[in-house]
Amino acid sequence: MPPVSIFDGKRSACDWPDDPNAVAPGLMDPRKQPRLIRNDFAGNANDSAWLANPEQPLSFPRVMGDTAAPRSLRTQELILTAQNRINGNDGLPGRGFTPENMRQLLFADNSRAADLALEATVSMCRSVPFGLVLVDGNLVNVSEACPILAAWRSHDFTADSRGSWLFENYWAFLLGGQAIEKLPWRVPFDPKDPVHTPNSLDSGSSAVRDAFGRAVLALRRAGVALNAPLSDVQKITRNGEQIPIHGSISEVGVLNVVTPGLVDGKLDITFGSSFVQQVKFTADGPPQTSSVLAYSQSANPNSPHYVDQTRLFSSGQWVTERFTEEQIAASPALEIKVLS
């Protein structure tokens, strides 16, 4: 969790403010709150507003969030995704955002953690003497895992990715609930370069080796192949149907957060992307909008809409939103019922 502000009720300095510029006693002056207008991008991925755009860092009262502190890998991924798209160096055609490439990037499921640490992890794996790691009294042979991670060049958590599930488990063991800056990086966090630091994972660290051994051991005990595609292990159950779900935990630095957990003793999806929307505003007509409800539109298991959009989310598809009568009439799924 981020740092929390604690107020000492015995000190008058901690009383609720009485600012003449606020709309009511006890509130803050709105001019002191973070505000940003730009023509390139502004974004937020559950960090403070400090780096809504790194070209113009914001300052604000500490009670509203931290500044000059490490950002989550997901925040880094958001910033880099936006910058690379604007500059046109992400491998997609052209420069700048369109509705099509916005949707594509949201579900690309690229892992910032893998970008930063996969190469060092593979190097560590290949250098382990005889491929054996001693973990909690268990001698684990990790040699099989080295080529699997080395082949995971895409660094993505799409449904057919192989090696991603192994990496996610390893990364969770390595973090162990710590903040990202606590990992054994060779280059520490630098507030002057918050998007690219920390970096360069120490492949010689025993913490890296042990976390990897624990991940390999955990997957083998669970009966999961080290090279299993993500679709084999990350699923959500609806009416007995198991639907593969792409994405990953926030800690690996993907935009599309999906968090597995235990439901009735079995692995299922318990948290993550819910209502996802892409909007393009136009000067001469209604917005152009696509959306998808990852959990579908109905909570009633007997409804045809109980699982329909979950399937769409699984396959990376979207629903076209319709605003005008003309757009609604053009829908191929339109049904009209006359009530007398």
Short mmCIF file of C-alpha atoms in Angstrom, two decimals, residues 14-332:
data_model
loop_
_atom_site.label_atom_id
_atom_site.label_comp_id
_atom_site.label_asym_id
_atom_site.label_seq_id
_atom_site.Cartn_x
_atom_site.Cartn_y
_atom_site.Cartn_z
CA CYS A 14 -3.78 18.97 12.08
CA ASP A 15 -7.23 20.55 12.30
CA TRP A 16 -9.39 20.55 9.18
CA PRO A 17 -8.41 23.56 7.05
CA ASP A 18 -10.42 26.75 6.90
CA ASP A 19 -9.30 28.02 3.53
CA PRO A 20 -11.10 31.10 2.20
CA ASN A 21 -10.70 29.80 -1.37
CA ALA A 22 -12.45 26.50 -0.61
CA VAL A 23 -16.16 26.04 -1.29
CA ALA A 24 -16.78 25.04 2.35
CA PRO A 25 -14.88 24.93 5.65
CA GLY A 26 -12.75 21.82 6.01
CA LEU A 27 -12.04 21.48 2.30
CA MET A 28 -8.91 22.34 0.35
CA ASP A 29 -8.37 25.17 -2.07
CA PRO A 30 -9.10 23.59 -5.47
CA ARG A 31 -6.19 25.55 -6.97
CA LYS A 32 -3.80 23.50 -4.82
CA GLN A 33 -5.12 20.22 -6.19
CA PRO A 34 -3.49 18.47 -9.17
CA ARG A 35 -4.68 19.67 -12.57
CA LEU A 36 -3.24 18.98 -16.00
CA ILE A 37 -4.24 19.91 -19.55
CA ARG A 38 -2.02 18.72 -22.42
CA ASN A 39 -2.34 17.90 -26.08
CA ASP A 40 -0.25 14.69 -26.01
CA PHE A 41 -1.48 12.50 -23.14
CA ALA A 42 -2.37 12.28 -19.48
CA GLY A 43 -2.79 8.97 -17.71
CA ASN A 44 -3.21 7.25 -14.39
CA ALA A 45 -2.66 3.65 -13.33
CA ASN A 46 -3.54 3.82 -9.63
CA ASP A 47 -0.50 5.85 -8.57
CA SER A 48 -0.67 9.47 -7.48
CA ALA A 49 -1.10 12.26 -10.02
CA TRP A 50 2.61 13.16 -9.88
CA LEU A 51 3.45 11.63 -13.28
CA ALA A 52 0.18 11.97 -15.15
CA ASN A 53 2.64 13.09 -17.81
CA PRO A 54 6.38 12.86 -17.00
CA GLU A 55 7.10 15.95 -19.11
CA GLN A 56 5.13 18.00 -16.58
CA PRO A 57 5.32 16.47 -13.08
CA LEU A 58 2.66 17.81 -10.75
CA SER A 59 3.00 19.04 -7.18
CA PHE A 60 0.23 19.00 -4.60
CA PRO A 61 -0.34 18.60 -0.85
CA ARG A 62 1.08 15.35 0.50
CA VAL A 63 -2.33 14.22 1.71
CA MET A 64 -3.34 13.83 -1.96
CA GLY A 65 -0.51 11.46 -2.82
CA ASP A 66 3.25 11.10 -3.04
CA THR A 67 5.75 12.72 -5.40
CA ALA A 68 9.36 11.94 -6.34
CA ALA A 69 8.78 8.33 -5.32
CA PRO A 70 8.95 5.04 -7.27
CA ARG A 71 6.06 4.39 -9.64
CA SER A 72 4.45 1.02 -10.11
CA LEU A 73 5.52 -1.01 -13.13
CA ARG A 74 1.99 -0.59 -14.45
CA THR A 75 2.38 3.20 -14.37
CA GLN A 76 5.68 2.85 -16.21
CA GLU A 77 4.02 0.62 -18.80
CA LEU A 78 1.20 3.14 -19.33
CA ILE A 79 3.62 6.03 -19.85
CA LEU A 80 5.90 4.08 -22.18
CA THR A 81 2.95 2.74 -24.18
CA ALA A 82 1.62 6.27 -24.71
CA GLN A 83 5.03 7.73 -25.56
CA ASN A 84 5.90 4.93 -27.99
CA ARG A 85 2.55 5.22 -29.77
CA ILE A 86 2.85 8.98 -30.12
CA ASN A 87 6.40 8.60 -31.44
CA GLY A 88 5.41 5.72 -33.70
CA ASN A 89 8.15 3.37 -32.51
CA ASP A 90 6.04 0.55 -31.05
CA GLY A 91 5.89 -1.53 -34.21
CA LEU A 92 2.35 -0.50 -35.13
CA PRO A 93 1.62 1.52 -38.29
CA GLY A 94 1.71 5.30 -38.13
CA ARG A 95 1.95 7.60 -35.15
CA GLY A 96 -0.65 8.60 -32.58
CA PHE A 97 -3.77 6.90 -31.32
CA THR A 98 -6.74 5.63 -33.29
CA PRO A 99 -9.70 3.70 -31.85
CA GLU A 100 -8.26 0.54 -33.43
CA ASN A 101 -4.74 0.76 -32.05
CA MET A 102 -6.02 1.96 -28.66
CA ARG A 103 -8.04 -1.24 -28.34
CA GLN A 104 -5.08 -3.26 -29.57
CA LEU A 105 -2.69 -1.74 -27.03
CA LEU A 106 -5.10 -2.15 -24.11
CA PHE A 107 -5.21 -5.89 -24.73
CA ALA A 108 -1.57 -6.33 -25.80
CA ASP A 109 -0.87 -7.43 -22.20
CA ASN A 110 2.81 -6.50 -22.37
CA SER A 111 4.69 -6.94 -19.10
CA ARG A 112 6.98 -4.15 -17.96
CA ALA A 113 8.49 -6.55 -15.40
CA ALA A 114 9.47 -8.92 -18.20
CA ASP A 115 10.95 -6.05 -20.20
CA LEU A 116 13.13 -5.17 -17.21
CA ALA A 117 13.98 -8.54 -15.74
CA LEU A 118 13.49 -11.46 -18.14
CA GLU A 119 16.95 -11.37 -19.69
CA ALA A 120 18.65 -11.31 -16.28
CA THR A 121 16.39 -14.10 -15.05
CA VAL A 122 17.27 -16.33 -18.00
CA SER A 123 20.96 -15.58 -17.41
CA MET A 124 20.60 -16.58 -13.78
CA CYS A 125 18.78 -19.77 -14.71
CA ARG A 126 21.48 -20.82 -17.16
CA SER A 127 24.25 -20.15 -14.65
CA VAL A 128 22.83 -22.28 -11.81
CA PRO A 129 25.37 -25.08 -11.09
CA PHE A 130 24.00 -28.36 -12.45
CA GLY A 131 20.62 -26.60 -12.78
CA LEU A 132 19.82 -27.33 -9.13
CA VAL A 133 18.39 -24.86 -6.60
CA LEU A 134 17.88 -25.76 -2.93
CA VAL A 135 14.55 -24.34 -1.77
CA ASP A 136 13.20 -25.01 1.72
CA GLY A 137 14.95 -28.35 1.86
CA ASN A 138 13.89 -29.30 -1.70
CA LEU A 139 16.45 -29.71 -4.47
CA VAL A 140 14.74 -28.25 -7.56
CA ASN A 141 16.05 -28.80 -11.09
CA VAL A 142 15.32 -25.57 -12.96
CA SER A 143 17.22 -26.38 -16.17
CA GLU A 144 13.98 -27.20 -18.04
CA ALA A 145 12.66 -23.70 -17.31
CA CYS A 146 15.57 -21.78 -18.87
CA PRO A 147 14.73 -22.33 -22.57
CA ILE A 148 11.02 -21.82 -21.85
CA LEU A 149 11.60 -18.31 -20.51
CA ALA A 150 14.20 -17.57 -23.16
CA ALA A 151 11.62 -18.40 -25.85
CA TRP A 152 9.04 -16.05 -24.29
CA ARG A 153 10.31 -13.11 -26.33
CA SER A 154 6.94 -11.39 -26.62
CA HIS A 155 6.80 -10.59 -22.88
CA ASP A 156 3.01 -10.70 -23.09
CA PHE A 157 0.20 -12.31 -21.12
CA THR A 158 -2.04 -13.14 -24.06
CA ALA A 159 -3.99 -16.40 -23.98
CA ASP A 160 -1.51 -18.38 -26.08
CA SER A 161 1.67 -17.10 -24.40
CA ARG A 162 3.98 -19.82 -23.04
CA GLY A 163 6.29 -18.99 -20.17
CA SER A 164 4.13 -16.14 -18.90
CA TRP A 165 2.53 -18.19 -16.11
CA LEU A 166 5.97 -19.36 -14.94
CA PHE A 167 7.21 -15.76 -14.94
CA GLU A 168 4.16 -14.48 -13.03
CA ASN A 169 4.65 -17.04 -10.27
CA TYR A 170 8.38 -16.34 -10.09
CA TRP A 171 7.78 -12.59 -9.94
CA ALA A 172 5.22 -12.99 -7.14
CA PHE A 173 7.71 -15.05 -5.11
CA LEU A 174 10.47 -12.52 -5.78
CA LEU A 175 8.35 -9.57 -4.65
CA GLY A 176 7.00 -11.36 -1.60
CA GLY A 177 4.73 -8.40 -0.87
CA GLN A 178 7.57 -5.88 -1.10
CA ALA A 179 7.54 -2.64 -3.04
CA ILE A 180 9.17 -2.87 -6.45
CA GLU A 181 12.17 -0.75 -5.42
CA LYS A 182 13.09 -3.32 -2.74
CA LEU A 183 14.10 -5.93 -5.32
CA PRO A 184 17.83 -6.48 -6.02
CA TRP A 185 18.27 -3.95 -8.80
CA ARG A 186 21.74 -2.88 -9.88
CA VAL A 187 20.39 0.57 -10.76
CA PRO A 188 18.20 1.99 -7.95
CA PHE A 189 15.26 4.34 -8.27
CA ASP A 190 16.19 7.83 -9.41
CA PRO A 191 13.51 10.53 -9.01
CA LYS A 192 15.07 12.29 -12.01
CA ASP A 193 14.32 9.24 -14.18
CA PRO A 194 11.25 7.66 -12.57
CA VAL A 195 9.97 5.97 -15.74
CA HIS A 196 13.13 3.92 -16.34
CA THR A 197 14.36 3.22 -12.79
CA PRO A 198 14.92 0.99 -10.96
CA ASN A 199 16.36 -1.37 -13.55
CA SER A 200 18.98 -4.07 -14.27
CA LEU A 201 18.02 -6.96 -12.01
CA ASP A 202 21.00 -8.55 -10.28
CA SER A 203 21.15 -12.03 -11.83
CA GLY A 204 23.64 -13.11 -9.17
CA SER A 205 21.26 -12.41 -6.29
CA SER A 206 20.29 -15.41 -4.17
CA ALA A 207 16.80 -13.89 -3.85
CA VAL A 208 16.34 -14.12 -7.62
CA ARG A 209 17.56 -17.71 -7.72
CA ASP A 210 15.45 -18.83 -4.77
CA ALA A 211 12.27 -17.17 -6.07
CA PHE A 212 12.74 -18.91 -9.40
CA GLY A 213 13.26 -22.26 -7.72
CA ARG A 214 10.12 -21.77 -5.66
CA ALA A 215 8.09 -20.95 -8.77
CA VAL A 216 9.29 -24.06 -10.62
CA LEU A 217 8.57 -26.19 -7.57
CA ALA A 218 5.09 -24.67 -7.11
CA LEU A 219 4.07 -25.31 -10.71
CA ARG A 220 5.29 -28.90 -10.62
CA ARG A 221 3.43 -29.57 -7.39
CA ALA A 222 0.30 -28.09 -8.96
CA GLY A 223 0.70 -30.36 -11.98
CA VAL A 224 1.12 -27.41 -14.35
CA ALA A 225 3.60 -27.72 -17.21
CA LEU A 226 6.28 -25.04 -17.11
CA ASN A 227 5.49 -24.15 -20.73
CA ALA A 228 1.70 -24.32 -20.38
CA PRO A 229 -0.11 -21.63 -22.39
CA LEU A 230 -1.79 -19.04 -20.21
CA SER A 231 -5.19 -20.20 -21.49
CA ASP A 232 -4.65 -23.58 -19.80
CA VAL A 233 -4.32 -22.15 -16.31
CA GLN A 234 -5.92 -18.69 -16.11
CA LYS A 235 -9.66 -19.16 -16.52
CA ILE A 236 -12.96 -18.02 -15.10
CA THR A 237 -15.83 -20.43 -14.53
CA ARG A 238 -19.37 -19.54 -15.61
CA ASN A 239 -22.15 -22.16 -15.52
CA GLY A 240 -19.49 -24.86 -15.55
CA GLU A 241 -17.79 -23.37 -18.63
CA GLN A 242 -14.14 -22.43 -18.19
CA ILE A 243 -13.24 -19.36 -20.20
CA PRO A 244 -9.56 -18.40 -20.71
CA ILE A 245 -8.74 -14.86 -19.55
CA HIS A 246 -5.76 -12.86 -20.78
CA GLY A 247 -3.90 -10.29 -18.66
CA SER A 248 -2.03 -10.62 -15.38
CA ILE A 249 -1.53 -9.23 -11.90
CA SER A 250 -0.73 -5.55 -11.54
CA GLU A 251 2.71 -6.30 -10.13
CA VAL A 252 4.05 -7.57 -13.47
CA GLY A 253 3.22 -4.22 -15.06
CA VAL A 254 0.45 -4.98 -17.54
CA LEU A 255 -2.29 -2.49 -18.40
CA ASN A 256 -4.98 -5.18 -18.32
CA VAL A 257 -5.02 -6.32 -14.69
CA VAL A 258 -6.41 -9.81 -14.00
CA THR A 259 -5.95 -11.39 -10.58
CA PRO A 260 -6.41 -15.13 -9.98
CA GLY A 261 -7.50 -16.51 -6.62
CA LEU A 262 -9.15 -19.50 -5.06
CA VAL A 263 -12.90 -19.99 -5.47
CA ASP A 264 -14.30 -23.11 -3.79
CA GLY A 265 -10.76 -24.41 -3.57
CA LYS A 266 -10.04 -23.98 -7.28
CA LEU A 267 -8.09 -21.35 -9.16
CA ASP A 268 -10.39 -18.75 -10.74
CA ILE A 269 -10.44 -15.02 -11.52
CA THR A 270 -11.36 -12.95 -8.48
CA PHE A 271 -10.39 -9.39 -9.40
CA GLY A 272 -9.28 -7.19 -12.28
CA SER A 273 -10.57 -5.55 -15.44
CA SER A 274 -14.30 -4.95 -15.29
CA PHE A 275 -15.80 -2.23 -17.49
CA VAL A 276 -13.32 -1.36 -20.24
CA GLN A 277 -14.08 1.51 -22.61
CA GLN A 278 -12.38 3.28 -25.51
CA VAL A 279 -13.83 6.59 -26.70
CA LYS A 280 -13.02 8.92 -29.59
CA PHE A 281 -14.69 12.32 -29.45
CA THR A 282 -15.41 13.95 -32.79
CA ALA A 283 -16.23 17.53 -33.77
CA ASP A 284 -19.09 16.67 -36.10
CA GLY A 285 -20.99 13.76 -34.60
CA PRO A 286 -21.50 11.45 -31.64
CA PRO A 287 -18.53 9.78 -29.92
CA GLN A 288 -17.07 6.64 -31.45
CA THR A 289 -17.05 4.19 -28.57
CA SER A 290 -16.26 0.55 -27.90
CA SER A 291 -16.60 -1.20 -24.56
CA VAL A 292 -16.70 -4.60 -22.95
CA LEU A 293 -17.89 -5.86 -19.57
CA ALA A 294 -15.38 -8.50 -18.50
CA TYR A 295 -17.91 -9.96 -16.06
CA SER A 296 -20.79 -9.72 -18.59
CA GLN A 297 -24.01 -7.78 -18.32
CA SER A 298 -26.12 -9.96 -16.04
CA ALA A 299 -25.53 -11.62 -12.68
CA ASN A 300 -28.35 -14.08 -13.38
CA PRO A 301 -26.88 -17.47 -14.43
CA ASN A 302 -30.03 -18.13 -16.47
CA SER A 303 -29.67 -14.98 -18.56
CA PRO A 304 -28.18 -15.14 -22.07
CA HIS A 305 -26.11 -12.13 -21.00
CA TYR A 306 -24.53 -13.92 -18.04
CA VAL A 307 -21.41 -14.91 -19.96
CA ASP A 308 -21.63 -13.30 -23.42
CA GLN A 309 -19.26 -10.38 -22.88
CA THR A 310 -16.88 -12.50 -20.81
CA ARG A 311 -16.41 -14.57 -23.95
CA LEU A 312 -15.85 -11.36 -25.92
CA PHE A 313 -13.27 -10.19 -23.41
CA SER A 314 -11.56 -13.57 -23.59
CA SER A 315 -11.15 -13.31 -27.35
CA GLY A 316 -10.18 -9.62 -27.32
CA GLN A 317 -13.43 -8.43 -28.92
CA TRP A 318 -15.46 -5.33 -28.14
CA VAL A 319 -19.06 -4.07 -28.25
CA THR A 320 -19.82 -1.06 -30.46
CA GLU A 321 -21.69 1.57 -28.44
CA ARG A 322 -24.56 3.34 -30.21
CA PHE A 323 -25.87 6.81 -29.41
CA THR A 324 -28.07 8.08 -32.23
CA GLU A 325 -31.28 6.60 -33.62
CA GLU A 326 -29.45 5.96 -36.88
CA GLN A 327 -26.67 4.05 -35.12
CA ILE A 328 -29.15 2.04 -33.08
CA ALA A 329 -31.18 1.14 -36.16
CA ALA A 330 -27.99 -0.07 -37.88
CA SER A 331 -27.21 -2.59 -35.17
CA PRO A 332 -27.34 -6.16 -36.52
#
